[in-house]
C-alpha positions as CSV (number, residue, x, y, z in Angstrom):
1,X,-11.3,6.6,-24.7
2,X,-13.4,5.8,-21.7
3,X,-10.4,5.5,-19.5
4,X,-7.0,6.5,-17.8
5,X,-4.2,5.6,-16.4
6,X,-3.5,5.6,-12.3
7,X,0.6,4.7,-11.1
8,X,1.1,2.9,-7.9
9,X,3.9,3.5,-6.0
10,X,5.4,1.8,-2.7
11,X,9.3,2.2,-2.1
12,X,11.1,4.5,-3.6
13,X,14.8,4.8,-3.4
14,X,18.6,4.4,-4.5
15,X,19.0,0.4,-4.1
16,X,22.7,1.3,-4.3
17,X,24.2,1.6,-0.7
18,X,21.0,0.7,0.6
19,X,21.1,-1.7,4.0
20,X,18.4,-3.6,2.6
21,X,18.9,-3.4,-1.4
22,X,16.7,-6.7,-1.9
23,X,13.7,-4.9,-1.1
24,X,11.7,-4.7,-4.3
25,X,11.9,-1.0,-4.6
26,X,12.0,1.3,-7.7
27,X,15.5,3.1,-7.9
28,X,15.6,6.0,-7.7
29,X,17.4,7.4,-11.0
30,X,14.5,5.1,-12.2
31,X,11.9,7.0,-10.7
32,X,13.3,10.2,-12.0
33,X,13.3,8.3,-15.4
34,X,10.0,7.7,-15.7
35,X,8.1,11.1,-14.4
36,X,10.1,12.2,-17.1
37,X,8.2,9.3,-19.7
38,X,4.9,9.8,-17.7
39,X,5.2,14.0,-18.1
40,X,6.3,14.0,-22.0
41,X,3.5,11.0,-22.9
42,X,0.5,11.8,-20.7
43,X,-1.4,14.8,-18.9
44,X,-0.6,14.1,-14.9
45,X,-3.8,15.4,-13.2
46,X,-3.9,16.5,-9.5
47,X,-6.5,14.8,-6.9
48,X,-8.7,18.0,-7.3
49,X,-9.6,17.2,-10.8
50,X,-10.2,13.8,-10.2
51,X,-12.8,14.8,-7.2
52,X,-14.2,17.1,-9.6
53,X,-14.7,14.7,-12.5
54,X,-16.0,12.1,-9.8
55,X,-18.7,14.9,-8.7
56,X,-19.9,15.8,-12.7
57,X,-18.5,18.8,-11.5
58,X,-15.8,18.7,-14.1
59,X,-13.5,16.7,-17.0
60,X,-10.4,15.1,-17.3
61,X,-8.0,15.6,-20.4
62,X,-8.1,12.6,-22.8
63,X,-4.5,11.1,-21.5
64,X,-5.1,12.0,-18.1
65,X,-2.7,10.0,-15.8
66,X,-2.9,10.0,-11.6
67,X,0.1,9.3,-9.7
68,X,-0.6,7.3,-6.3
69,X,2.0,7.0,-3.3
70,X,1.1,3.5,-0.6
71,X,2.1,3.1,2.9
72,X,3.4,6.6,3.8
73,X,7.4,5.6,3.7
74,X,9.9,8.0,4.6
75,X,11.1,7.5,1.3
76,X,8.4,9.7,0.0
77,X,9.2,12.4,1.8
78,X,13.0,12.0,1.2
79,X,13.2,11.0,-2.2
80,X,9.7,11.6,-3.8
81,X,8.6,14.7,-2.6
82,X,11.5,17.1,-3.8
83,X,11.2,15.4,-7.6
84,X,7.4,16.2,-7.7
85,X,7.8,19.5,-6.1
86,X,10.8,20.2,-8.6
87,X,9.0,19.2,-11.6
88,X,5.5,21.1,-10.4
89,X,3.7,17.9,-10.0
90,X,1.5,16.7,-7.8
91,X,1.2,13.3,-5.9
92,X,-1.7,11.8,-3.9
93,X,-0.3,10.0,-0.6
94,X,-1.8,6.9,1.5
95,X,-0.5,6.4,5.0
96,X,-2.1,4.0,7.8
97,X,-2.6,5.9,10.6
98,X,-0.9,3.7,13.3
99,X,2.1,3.3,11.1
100,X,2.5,7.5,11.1
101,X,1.4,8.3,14.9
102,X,1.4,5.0,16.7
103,X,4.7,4.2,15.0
104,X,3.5,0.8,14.9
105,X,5.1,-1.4,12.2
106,X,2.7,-2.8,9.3
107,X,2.5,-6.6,9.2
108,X,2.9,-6.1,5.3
109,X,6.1,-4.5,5.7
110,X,7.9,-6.5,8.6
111,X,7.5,-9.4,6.0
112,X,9.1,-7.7,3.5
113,X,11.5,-6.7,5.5
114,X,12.3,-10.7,6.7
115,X,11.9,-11.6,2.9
116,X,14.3,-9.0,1.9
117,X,16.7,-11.0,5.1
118,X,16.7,-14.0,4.1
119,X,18.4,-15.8,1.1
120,X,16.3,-19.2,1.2
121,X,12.7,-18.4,1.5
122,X,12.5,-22.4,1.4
123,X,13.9,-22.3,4.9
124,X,11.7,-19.7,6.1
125,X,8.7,-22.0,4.3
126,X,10.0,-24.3,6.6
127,X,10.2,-22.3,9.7
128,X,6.6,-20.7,9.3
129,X,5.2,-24.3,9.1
130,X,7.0,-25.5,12.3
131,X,5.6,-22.0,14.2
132,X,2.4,-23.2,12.7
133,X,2.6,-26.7,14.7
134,X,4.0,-25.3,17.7
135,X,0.6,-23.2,17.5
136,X,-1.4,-26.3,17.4
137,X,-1.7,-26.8,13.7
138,X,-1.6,-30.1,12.2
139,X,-0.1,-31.6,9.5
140,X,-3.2,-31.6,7.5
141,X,-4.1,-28.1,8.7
142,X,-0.9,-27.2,6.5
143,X,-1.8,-29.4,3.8
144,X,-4.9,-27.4,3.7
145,X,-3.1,-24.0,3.9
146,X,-0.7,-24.6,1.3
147,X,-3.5,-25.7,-1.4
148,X,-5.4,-22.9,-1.2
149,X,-2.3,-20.2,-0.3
150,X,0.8,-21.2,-1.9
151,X,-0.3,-19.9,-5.7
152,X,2.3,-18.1,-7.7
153,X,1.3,-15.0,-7.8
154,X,2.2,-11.7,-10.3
155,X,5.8,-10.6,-8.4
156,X,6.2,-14.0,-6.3
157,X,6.7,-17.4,-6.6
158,X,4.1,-20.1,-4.5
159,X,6.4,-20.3,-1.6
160,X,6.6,-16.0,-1.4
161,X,2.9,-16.1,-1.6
162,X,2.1,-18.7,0.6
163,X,4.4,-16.5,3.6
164,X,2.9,-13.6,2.7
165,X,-0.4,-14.8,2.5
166,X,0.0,-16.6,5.4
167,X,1.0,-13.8,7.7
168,X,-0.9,-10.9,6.4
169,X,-4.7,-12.8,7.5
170,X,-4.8,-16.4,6.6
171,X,-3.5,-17.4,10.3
172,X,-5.7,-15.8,13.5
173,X,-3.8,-11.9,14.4
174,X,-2.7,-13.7,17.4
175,X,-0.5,-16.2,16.3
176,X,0.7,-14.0,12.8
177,X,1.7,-11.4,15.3
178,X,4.1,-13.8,17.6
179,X,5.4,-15.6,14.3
180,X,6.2,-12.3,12.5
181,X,7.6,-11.3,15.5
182,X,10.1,-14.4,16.2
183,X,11.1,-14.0,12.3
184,X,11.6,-10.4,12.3
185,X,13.8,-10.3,15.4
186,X,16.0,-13.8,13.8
187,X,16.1,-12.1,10.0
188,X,16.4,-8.2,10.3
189,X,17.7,-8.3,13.7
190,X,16.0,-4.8,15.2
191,X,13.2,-3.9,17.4
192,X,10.3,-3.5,15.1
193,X,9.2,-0.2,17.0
194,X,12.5,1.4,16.0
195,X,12.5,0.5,12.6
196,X,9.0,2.0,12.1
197,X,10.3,5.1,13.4
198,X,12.9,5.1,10.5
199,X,10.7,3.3,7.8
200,X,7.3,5.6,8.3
201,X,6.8,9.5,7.7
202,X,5.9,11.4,11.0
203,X,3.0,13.2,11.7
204,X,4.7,16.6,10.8
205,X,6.0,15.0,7.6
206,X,2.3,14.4,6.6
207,X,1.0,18.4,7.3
208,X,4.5,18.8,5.6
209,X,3.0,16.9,2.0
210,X,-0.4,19.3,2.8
211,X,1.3,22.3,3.4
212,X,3.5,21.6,0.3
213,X,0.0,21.2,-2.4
214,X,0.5,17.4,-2.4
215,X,-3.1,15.7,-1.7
216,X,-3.1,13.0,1.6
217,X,-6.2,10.5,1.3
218,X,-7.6,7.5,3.8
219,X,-5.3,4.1,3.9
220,X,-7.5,3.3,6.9
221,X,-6.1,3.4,10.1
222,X,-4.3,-0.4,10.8
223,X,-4.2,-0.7,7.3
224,X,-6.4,-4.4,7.7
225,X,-7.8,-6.5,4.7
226,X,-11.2,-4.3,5.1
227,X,-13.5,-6.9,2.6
228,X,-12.2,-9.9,5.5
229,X,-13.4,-8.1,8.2
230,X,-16.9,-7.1,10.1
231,X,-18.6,-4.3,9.2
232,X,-18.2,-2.4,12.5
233,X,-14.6,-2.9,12.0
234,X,-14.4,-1.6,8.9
235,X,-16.5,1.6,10.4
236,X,-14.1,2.5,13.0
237,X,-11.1,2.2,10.3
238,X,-12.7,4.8,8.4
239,X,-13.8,7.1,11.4
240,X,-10.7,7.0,12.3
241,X,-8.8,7.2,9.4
242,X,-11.3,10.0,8.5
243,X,-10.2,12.0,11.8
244,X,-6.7,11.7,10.9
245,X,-7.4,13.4,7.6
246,X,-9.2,16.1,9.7
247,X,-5.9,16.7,12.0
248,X,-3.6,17.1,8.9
249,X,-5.8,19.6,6.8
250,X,-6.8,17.1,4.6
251,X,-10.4,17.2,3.0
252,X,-12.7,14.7,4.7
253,X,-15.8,15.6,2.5
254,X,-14.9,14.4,-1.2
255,X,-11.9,12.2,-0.3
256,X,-10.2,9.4,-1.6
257,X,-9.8,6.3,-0.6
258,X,-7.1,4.0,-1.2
259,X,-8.0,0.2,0.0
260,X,-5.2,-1.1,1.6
261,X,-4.0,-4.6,0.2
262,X,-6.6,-3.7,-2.4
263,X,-9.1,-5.3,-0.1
264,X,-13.1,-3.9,-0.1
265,X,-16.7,-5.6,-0.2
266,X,-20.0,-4.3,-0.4
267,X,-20.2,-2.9,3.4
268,X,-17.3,-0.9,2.3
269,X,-18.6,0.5,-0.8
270,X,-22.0,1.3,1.8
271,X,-19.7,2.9,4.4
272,X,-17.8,4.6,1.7
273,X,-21.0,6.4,0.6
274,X,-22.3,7.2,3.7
275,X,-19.5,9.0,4.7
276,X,-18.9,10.8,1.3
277,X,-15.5,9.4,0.0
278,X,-15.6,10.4,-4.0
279,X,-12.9,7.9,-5.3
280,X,-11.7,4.6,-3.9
281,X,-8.5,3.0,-5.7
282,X,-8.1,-0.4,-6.0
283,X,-4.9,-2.9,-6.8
284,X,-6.5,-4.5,-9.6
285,X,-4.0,-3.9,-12.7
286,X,-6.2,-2.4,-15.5
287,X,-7.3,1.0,-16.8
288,X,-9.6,3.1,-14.7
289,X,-12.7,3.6,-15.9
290,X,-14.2,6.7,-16.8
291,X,-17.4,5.7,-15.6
292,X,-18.6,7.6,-12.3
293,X,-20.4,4.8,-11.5
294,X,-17.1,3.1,-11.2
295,X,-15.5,5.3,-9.3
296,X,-14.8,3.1,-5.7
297,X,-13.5,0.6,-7.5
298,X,-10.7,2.1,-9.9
299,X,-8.1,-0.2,-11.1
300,X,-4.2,1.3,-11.1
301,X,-1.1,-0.4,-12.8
302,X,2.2,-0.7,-10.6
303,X,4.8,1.3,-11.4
304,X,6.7,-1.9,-12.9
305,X,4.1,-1.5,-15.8
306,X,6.0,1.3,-17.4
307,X,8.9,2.2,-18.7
308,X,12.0,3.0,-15.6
């Protein structure tokens, strides 16, 4: 079979008790649950062995299977890291670098959190649009927004999308910022610096996952939609996501990369090579392919795609 399996993971953690259980999270005792399934059906390979396979320096069993950590949540360090180090397994990990030593909140994950807020994500529909106006939009601006960003899409419904969408890069950084902002302070009612401080691993947690055998690749470093911006953007994210990887012990020749939103284009794959990243992981749901040509663009399933 000319293929294998790679698990993405974002939050992981006991919904029960939780202060915000509508985040869409795996449980806990779910998680648990399924590295059990995941052990007993397939081979779980480390990052090494995929580097090495990616070089034609080496093979991969038949049912290999890769398991892939987003975001660099506390919760992996908490929750994640003491049932992979238990079991003798190990994880590859993906944190933005502003999120872990800026403590900057992600974009991506302040709307969760207001999603996760709010009961009546018609109302915040509503409230985006009117922020919209007050920023100059017009009606027709909106109509125009909503055709081509209100699509159901796999986990969310049209109006979800259209939010999310809306405030991760369809509206200038500008006005998403001051929006997000206004929503996050109404919603989840906290400064978004100190929540980032409790949401995000430190820098010390990150030597922590090195120091402990787990693998820590590039997430770049503001965690941006690289295939919607310029190519000298897209450098610096990966200098600097590359020196980050340097500072932690991490390897920064024959390194992964994991494309955060799942976003790349050509100039990526070109800065990619140039600055000798072996494997780039995608958020396409499919098999990854065996093919070492293929190896920038691997697909990976969500963690919903098996068994809990």
């Amino acid at each position: 079979m000319n293929k294998f399996s790679i698990v993405m993971y974002h939050y992981v953690r006991p919904i029960r008790g939780s202060r915000h259980p509508r985040i869409k999270g795996l449980e806990l005792e779910g998680f648990k649950r399924q590295l059990d399934f995941l052990s007993e059906k397939y081979t779980l390979i480390t990052a090494e062995q995929l580097i090495s396979y990616a070089s034609g320096s080496g093979d991969l069993p038949s049912n290999a299977c890769y398991l892939t950590f987003d975001d660099g949540y506390k919760d992996h360090i908490e929750f994640v890291l003491p049932e992979l180090l238990t079991r003798g397994i190990q994880g590859s990990f993906f944190a933005p670098v502003d999120a872990v030593e800026n403590r900057e909140m992600l974009d991506v994950n302040a709307i969760h959190f207001i999603l996760s807020s709010s009961v009546d994500s018609s109302g915040l529909f509503s409230e985006l649009n009117n922020a919209c106006k007050d920023a100059g939009y017009t009606d027709s601006d909106l109509m125009d927004f909503k055709k081509k960003w209100a699509v159901k899409a796999r986990y969310d419904g049209a109006e979800v999308a259209y939010l999310k969408s809306m405030l991760q890069h369809a509206l200038p950084k500008e006005v998403r910022k001051e929006i997000i902002s206004k929503l996050f302070k109404k919603y989840v009612g906290a400064h978004q610096a100190d929540f980032a401080d409790e949401l995000y691993m430190s820098l010390s947690d990150v030597k922590g996952l090195v120091d402990s055998g787990m693998y820590v690749g590039s997430h770049g470093c503001k965690h941006l939609w690289l295939g919607k911006v310029d190519k000298s953007v897209q450098a610096l994210e990966i200098s600097n996501s590359l020196k980050f990887l340097e500072k932690i012990g991490s390897p920064t020749e024959d390194w992964i990369m994991c494309y955060p939103y799942g976003s790349y284009n050509v100039d990526t794959l070109d800065l990619l090579v140039a600055n000798h990243c072996a494997v780039g992981l995608t958020t396409n749901v499919d098999f990854a392919s065996l093919e070492r040509s293929k190896f920038l663009e691997l697909s990976r399933f969500d963690t919903n795609d098996f068994p809990q």
